[in-house]
Coordinates of C-alpha atoms in Angstrom, one line a residue:
X450 CA -24.7 2.7 13.0
X451 CA -22.2 3.0 10.2
X452 CA -23.7 3.5 6.3
X453 CA -22.7 1.1 3.7
X454 CA -20.9 2.5 0.7
X455 CA -22.5 0.6 -2.0
X456 CA -20.4 1.3 -5.0
X457 CA -17.4 -0.7 -3.6
X458 CA -15.8 -4.1 -3.8
X459 CA -16.3 -6.4 -0.8
X460 CA -15.0 -9.9 -0.2
X461 CA -17.8 -12.2 0.0
X462 CA -15.9 -15.6 0.3
X463 CA -12.4 -17.2 -0.2
X464 CA -12.1 -18.9 -3.5
X465 CA -12.0 -22.7 -2.1
X466 CA -15.6 -21.8 -0.8
X467 CA -16.9 -21.2 -4.2
X468 CA -17.3 -24.5 -6.3
X469 CA -20.1 -26.5 -7.9
X470 CA -20.7 -29.1 -5.5
X471 CA -22.8 -27.2 -3.0
X472 CA -24.0 -23.3 -4.1
X473 CA -22.8 -20.7 -1.5
X474 CA -25.3 -18.0 0.0
X475 CA -23.9 -15.0 1.8
X476 CA -25.5 -11.9 2.5
X477 CA -23.5 -8.7 1.6
X478 CA -25.0 -5.1 2.3
X479 CA -28.1 -6.6 3.1
X480 CA -28.5 -8.4 -0.2
X481 CA -29.0 -12.1 -0.2
X482 CA -26.4 -13.6 -2.8
X483 CA -25.6 -17.0 -4.2
X484 CA -22.3 -18.1 -5.8
X485 CA -20.9 -21.0 -7.9
X486 CA -18.8 -21.6 -10.5
X487 CA -19.2 -21.9 -14.3
X488 CA -18.5 -25.4 -15.6
X489 CA -15.9 -24.6 -18.7
X490 CA -13.7 -22.4 -17.0
X491 CA -14.7 -22.2 -13.5
X492 CA -15.3 -18.3 -13.3
X493 CA -17.5 -17.1 -10.2
X494 CA -20.8 -16.0 -10.8
X495 CA -22.7 -14.1 -8.3
X496 CA -26.6 -14.0 -8.3
X497 CA -29.3 -12.4 -6.0
X498 CA -30.6 -15.6 -4.2
X499 CA -34.4 -15.3 -4.2
X500 CA -36.5 -16.8 -6.8
X501 CA -38.4 -14.3 -8.1
X502 CA -41.7 -16.8 -8.0
X503 CA -42.1 -17.4 -4.3
X504 CA -38.6 -16.0 -3.1
X505 CA -37.0 -19.5 -2.3
X506 CA -33.4 -19.0 -1.8
X507 CA -31.7 -20.3 -4.9
X508 CA -28.4 -21.2 -2.6
X509 CA -30.8 -24.4 -1.5
X510 CA -31.1 -25.2 -5.1
X511 CA -29.2 -27.0 -7.6
X512 CA -27.0 -26.3 -10.7
X513 CA -28.1 -27.9 -14.0
X514 CA -25.2 -27.1 -16.1
X515 CA -24.5 -23.4 -15.6
X516 CA -28.2 -22.8 -14.7
X517 CA -29.4 -22.4 -11.2
X518 CA -32.9 -24.8 -10.9
X519 CA -35.1 -23.5 -8.1
X520 CA -35.7 -26.2 -5.3
X521 CA -38.8 -25.3 -4.8
X522 CA -40.6 -25.2 -8.0
X523 CA -38.0 -25.3 -10.9
X524 CA -37.4 -21.6 -12.1
X525 CA -34.2 -21.9 -14.1
X526 CA -31.6 -18.8 -14.4
X527 CA -28.8 -18.4 -16.7
X528 CA -25.4 -16.9 -15.2
X529 CA -26.8 -13.5 -16.1
X530 CA -29.7 -14.0 -13.9
X531 CA -32.2 -14.3 -16.8
X532 CA -35.2 -17.0 -16.2
X533 CA -35.0 -19.4 -19.2
X534 CA -37.5 -21.8 -18.1
X535 CA -41.0 -21.5 -16.2
X536 CA -42.8 -24.5 -15.1
X537 CA -46.0 -25.4 -16.9
X538 CA -46.1 -22.8 -19.6
X539 CA -43.8 -21.8 -22.6
X540 CA -44.2 -18.0 -22.1
X541 CA -41.5 -16.3 -19.7
X542 CA -42.7 -13.4 -18.0
X543 CA -40.8 -10.5 -18.9
X544 CA -39.9 -9.6 -15.2
X545 CA -38.8 -13.0 -14.6
X546 CA -34.9 -12.4 -13.6
X547 CA -32.8 -11.9 -10.7
X548 CA -30.1 -9.5 -10.4
X549 CA -26.4 -10.6 -11.1
X550 CA -23.3 -8.9 -9.9
X551 CA -19.4 -7.8 -11.0
X552 CA -17.5 -10.5 -9.6
X553 CA -13.3 -10.7 -9.4
X554 CA -11.3 -13.6 -8.1
X555 CA -7.9 -12.5 -7.0
X556 CA -5.4 -13.5 -4.3
X557 CA -7.6 -16.3 -3.4
X558 CA -10.3 -13.7 -2.5
X559 CA -14.0 -13.5 -4.3
X560 CA -14.9 -9.8 -4.7
X561 CA -18.4 -8.7 -5.5
X562 CA -20.0 -5.1 -6.3
X563 CA -23.0 -4.5 -5.0
X564 CA -24.1 -0.9 -6.3
X565 CA -24.2 -0.1 -10.1
X566 CA -22.5 -2.1 -12.4
X567 CA -21.4 0.1 -14.6
X568 CA -18.7 1.6 -11.8
X569 CA -17.4 -1.4 -11.2
X570 CA -13.4 -1.4 -11.9
X571 CA -11.5 -4.3 -11.3
X572 CA -8.5 -1.9 -11.3
X573 CA -9.5 -0.5 -8.3
X574 CA -9.0 -3.6 -6.0
X575 CA -6.3 -3.4 -3.6
X576 CA -4.0 -6.6 -3.5
X577 CA -3.0 -9.2 -0.9
X578 CA -0.6 -11.3 -3.2
X579 CA 0.6 -13.3 -0.5
X580 CA -2.1 -15.0 0.1
X581 CA -1.8 -17.1 -2.9
X582 CA 2.0 -16.3 -3.7
X583 CA 4.6 -19.2 -4.3
X584 CA 6.6 -19.9 -0.9
X585 CA 3.9 -18.4 1.4
X586 CA 1.7 -20.6 3.7
X587 CA -1.6 -19.0 4.8
X588 CA -4.0 -20.3 7.4
X589 CA -7.5 -18.5 7.2
X590 CA -11.1 -18.4 8.5
X591 CA -14.1 -16.6 8.4
X592 CA -16.4 -15.6 11.6
X593 CA -19.5 -13.5 11.4
X594 CA -19.8 -11.0 14.3
X595 CA -23.2 -9.5 15.4
X596 CA -21.6 -5.9 15.3
X597 CA -21.5 -2.9 13.3
X598 CA -18.7 -3.2 10.6
X599 CA -17.5 0.1 12.0
X600 CA -16.7 -1.3 15.1
X601 CA -14.7 -4.1 13.6
X602 CA -12.5 -1.4 11.5
X603 CA -11.9 0.6 15.1
X604 CA -10.5 -2.6 16.7
X605 CA -8.2 -3.2 13.8
X606 CA -6.7 0.0 13.7
X607 CA -6.3 0.4 17.4
X608 CA -4.1 -2.5 18.4
X609 CA -3.3 -1.4 21.9
X610 CA -6.5 -3.6 22.9
X611 CA -4.0 -6.6 21.9
X612 CA -2.4 -5.7 25.6
X613 CA -5.7 -6.1 27.4
X614 CA -8.1 -8.5 25.4
X615 CA -5.0 -10.6 24.1
X616 CA -3.0 -11.0 26.5
X617 CA -1.3 -14.4 27.0
X618 CA -1.4 -14.5 22.8
X619 CA -0.6 -11.7 21.0
X620 CA -0.4 -8.9 23.5
X621 CA 2.2 -7.3 25.6
X622 CA 2.4 -4.3 27.8
X623 CA 4.6 -2.8 25.2
X624 CA 1.8 -2.5 22.5
X625 CA -0.5 -0.3 24.7
X626 CA 2.6 1.9 25.7
X627 CA 4.2 2.4 22.6
X628 CA 3.0 5.7 20.7
X629 CA 2.0 5.2 16.9
X630 CA 2.5 7.2 14.0
X631 CA -0.6 7.4 11.4
X632 CA -0.5 8.6 7.8
X633 CA -4.0 9.2 6.0
X634 CA -4.4 9.4 2.1
X635 CA -7.7 10.7 1.9
X636 CA -8.0 10.8 -1.9
X637 CA -6.8 7.1 -1.9
X638 CA -9.1 5.9 0.9
X639 CA -5.9 4.7 2.5
X640 CA -5.1 4.9 6.3
X641 CA -1.3 3.8 7.3
X642 CA -0.8 3.3 11.3
X643 CA 2.6 2.3 12.7
X644 CA 3.9 1.0 15.7
X645 CA 7.5 0.4 16.1
X646 CA 8.7 -1.5 19.5
X647 CA 12.5 -1.5 19.9
X648 CA 12.5 -3.6 23.2
X649 CA 9.6 -5.7 23.8
X650 CA 8.6 -8.9 25.4
X651 CA 8.1 -11.9 23.1
X652 CA 4.2 -13.0 23.0
X653 CA 3.3 -16.6 23.3
X654 CA 1.9 -16.4 19.6
X655 CA 5.5 -15.6 18.3
X656 CA 7.4 -16.9 20.7
X657 CA 5.9 -20.5 20.5
X658 CA 6.0 -20.2 16.4
X659 CA 9.3 -18.9 15.9
X660 CA 11.3 -20.3 18.9
X661 CA 12.6 -16.4 19.7
X662 CA 13.5 -16.3 23.5
X663 CA 13.9 -13.2 25.3
X664 CA 13.5 -9.5 24.0
X665 CA 12.6 -8.6 20.7
X666 CA 12.3 -5.7 18.4
X667 CA 8.4 -5.5 16.9
X668 CA 6.8 -3.6 14.1
X669 CA 3.2 -3.0 13.5
X670 CA 2.6 -1.5 10.2
X671 CA -0.9 -1.5 9.2
X672 CA -2.4 -0.5 5.7
X673 CA -6.4 0.1 5.5
X674 CA -8.0 0.2 2.3
X675 CA -11.2 1.6 2.6
X676 CA -13.9 -0.1 3.0
X677 CA -12.9 -3.8 3.2
X678 CA -9.4 -4.8 3.2
X679 CA -7.0 -4.5 6.1
X680 CA -3.2 -5.6 6.1
X681 CA -1.2 -5.9 8.9
X682 CA 2.9 -6.2 8.0
X683 CA 4.3 -8.0 11.2
X684 CA 8.0 -8.3 11.8
X685 CA 9.6 -9.7 15.0
X686 CA 13.3 -10.2 15.9
X687 CA 15.6 -10.6 18.7
X688 CA 16.4 -7.4 20.2
X689 CA 19.5 -6.2 18.2
X690 CA 18.9 -7.6 14.9
X691 CA 18.8 -4.8 12.0
X692 CA 17.8 -5.4 8.8
X693 CA 19.8 -5.0 5.9
X694 CA 19.6 -1.9 3.7
X695 CA 17.3 -3.8 1.1
X696 CA 15.2 -4.6 3.9
X697 CA 15.9 -8.2 3.8
X698 CA 16.4 -9.7 7.4
X699 CA 17.6 -13.3 7.8
X700 CA 17.1 -13.2 11.5
X701 CA 13.6 -11.8 11.7
X702 CA 10.4 -13.2 10.8
X703 CA 7.6 -11.3 8.8
X704 CA 4.0 -12.4 9.0
X705 CA 1.2 -10.7 6.7
X706 CA -2.0 -10.6 8.8
X707 CA -5.1 -9.8 6.4
X708 CA -8.5 -9.3 7.6
X709 CA -11.5 -8.5 5.2
X710 CA -14.3 -6.4 6.6
X711 CA -17.7 -7.2 4.9
X712 CA -20.9 -5.8 5.9
X713 CA -23.3 -8.3 6.1
X714 CA -26.6 -6.3 7.3
X715 CA -27.2 -3.8 9.8
X716 CA -25.3 -4.4 12.8
X717 CA -23.8 -7.7 11.0
X718 CA -20.4 -8.1 9.9
X719 CA -18.0 -11.1 8.2
X720 CA -14.5 -11.2 9.4
X721 CA -12.4 -12.6 7.2
X722 CA -9.0 -13.5 8.6
X723 CA -5.9 -14.6 7.3
X724 CA -2.1 -15.2 8.6
X725 CA 0.5 -15.7 6.1
X726 CA 4.3 -16.7 6.8
X727 CA 7.3 -17.2 4.3
X728 CA 9.3 -19.0 7.3
X729 CA 8.9 -22.6 8.6
X730 CA 6.7 -23.3 5.5
X731 CA 7.2 -27.1 5.7
X732 CA 6.5 -27.2 9.6
X733 CA 3.1 -28.6 10.0
X734 CA 3.1 -27.9 13.6
X735 CA 3.8 -24.1 13.3
X736 CA 0.9 -24.0 10.6
X737 CA -1.5 -25.7 12.9
X738 CA -0.4 -23.8 16.0
X739 CA -0.9 -20.3 14.0
X740 CA -4.4 -21.4 12.9
X741 CA -5.6 -22.5 16.3
X742 CA -4.0 -19.4 18.3
X743 CA -5.4 -16.7 15.8
X744 CA -8.5 -18.4 15.7
X745 CA -8.8 -18.2 19.6
X746 CA -7.5 -14.4 19.1
X747 CA -10.7 -14.0 16.7
X748 CA -13.0 -15.3 19.1
X749 CA -11.5 -12.9 21.7
X750 CA -12.6 -9.9 19.4
X751 CA -15.8 -11.4 18.4
X752 CA -16.7 -11.7 21.7
X753 CA -15.9 -8.2 22.7
X754 CA -17.6 -6.6 19.4
X755 CA -20.9 -8.7 20.2
X756 CA -20.8 -7.6 23.7
X757 CA -20.0 -3.8 22.9
X758 CA -22.4 -3.7 19.9
X759 CA -25.3 -4.7 22.6
X760 CA -23.8 -2.1 25.1
X761 CA -24.2 0.8 22.6
X762 CA -27.8 -0.2 21.4
X763 CA -28.7 0.4 25.3
X764 CA -26.8 3.8 25.4
X765 CA -29.0 6.8 26.2
X766 CA -29.3 9.1 23.0
X767 CA -26.8 12.0 22.9
X768 CA -23.8 10.0 24.7
X769 CA -20.7 11.4 24.4
X770 CA -17.9 9.5 23.0
X771 CA -14.1 10.0 24.1
X772 CA -11.2 9.7 21.5
X773 CA -7.5 9.9 22.4
X774 CA -4.1 9.7 20.5
X775 CA -4.5 5.9 19.7
X776 CA -7.8 6.5 17.9
X777 CA -6.4 8.7 15.0
X778 CA -6.4 6.0 12.5
X779 CA -9.5 4.6 13.2
X780 CA -11.1 8.2 13.4
X781 CA -9.6 8.8 9.7
X782 CA -11.3 5.7 8.8
X783 CA -14.6 6.8 9.8
X784 CA -14.1 9.9 7.9
X785 CA -13.2 7.9 4.6
X786 CA -16.2 5.8 5.2
X787 CA -18.7 8.3 5.6
X788 CA -17.2 10.2 2.6
X789 CA -17.7 7.4 0.4
X790 CA -21.2 7.3 1.0
X791 CA -21.9 11.0 1.2
X792 CA -20.4 11.7 -2.2
X793 CA -22.8 9.5 -4.0
X794 CA -20.6 6.2 -3.1
X795 CA -17.9 6.9 -6.0
X796 CA -15.3 4.6 -6.2
X797 CA -12.2 5.1 -4.5
X798 CA -10.0 7.1 -6.7
X799 CA -6.8 5.8 -8.2
X800 CA -5.3 2.4 -9.3
X801 CA -4.2 0.3 -6.0

């Protein structure tokens, strides 16, 4: 079981999920939360999702202006979590309040801080600008997985599994056969894993979306910003196409693949996924193809990780795990996650 680093930012929702028509309930690091937007400027609010009276979920309640009215007995809370109305009496008990949490909305993601509010620094948030930048089109979704969040980190940092788990979609033999390079910035909590394939088969995911036929060059450059954000900078181009000195590549296709890895509770994780592109942005068929196919790939991961979690739960005590070269990035991520917990959950140093 991977411990939680509480004094960190985690993605709790996409921007479009938080509104005023319906209250959104999510559980992050074991904490039940309710999200909504203020009436005047639409600022997202995060409160604990349990009424102090009888623990009724506030996410199953309603809004009155910017106040949540508990759907069971009418206890009413403002945006700070303070109870401002108790039915049947004028005196409001001193302890009648629910926790509120720092929230930042950035790059179409709603981030929440579960730990000490005094340590919540928005400047430490990693960026994923392509998610809502002009000229980019993004398909996205979220799947809950009944597995430890560390298993999802392992999965995403070792893409050799594409060859075997995702064959017929994004996997080809070259992914598993090509060595990786790994760079680790321990202080910033960033792991970079790169795989450069000079001559590879074009998987159906890219062949059908781009129209490329034949062999391709394929680059997979991963940035993992512990504990939550994963970026995969993907490039495919026909074999022989070389980018210009400034990095521009009129004959190549760049795709940004984003995951937010948010622990929900022990043995449960939210898998937020998104595929962004700056090519064929007006082609609705390409958009739907990428959405449908990436959802299929994500569900293959979900099924595999659910199975792996059940399997690990039945292992004998003291079993030995074998690691090899392709695990370098995942092992580095494990060290960083463990350090974030061990060092008293200090925020990751530096501005990202």
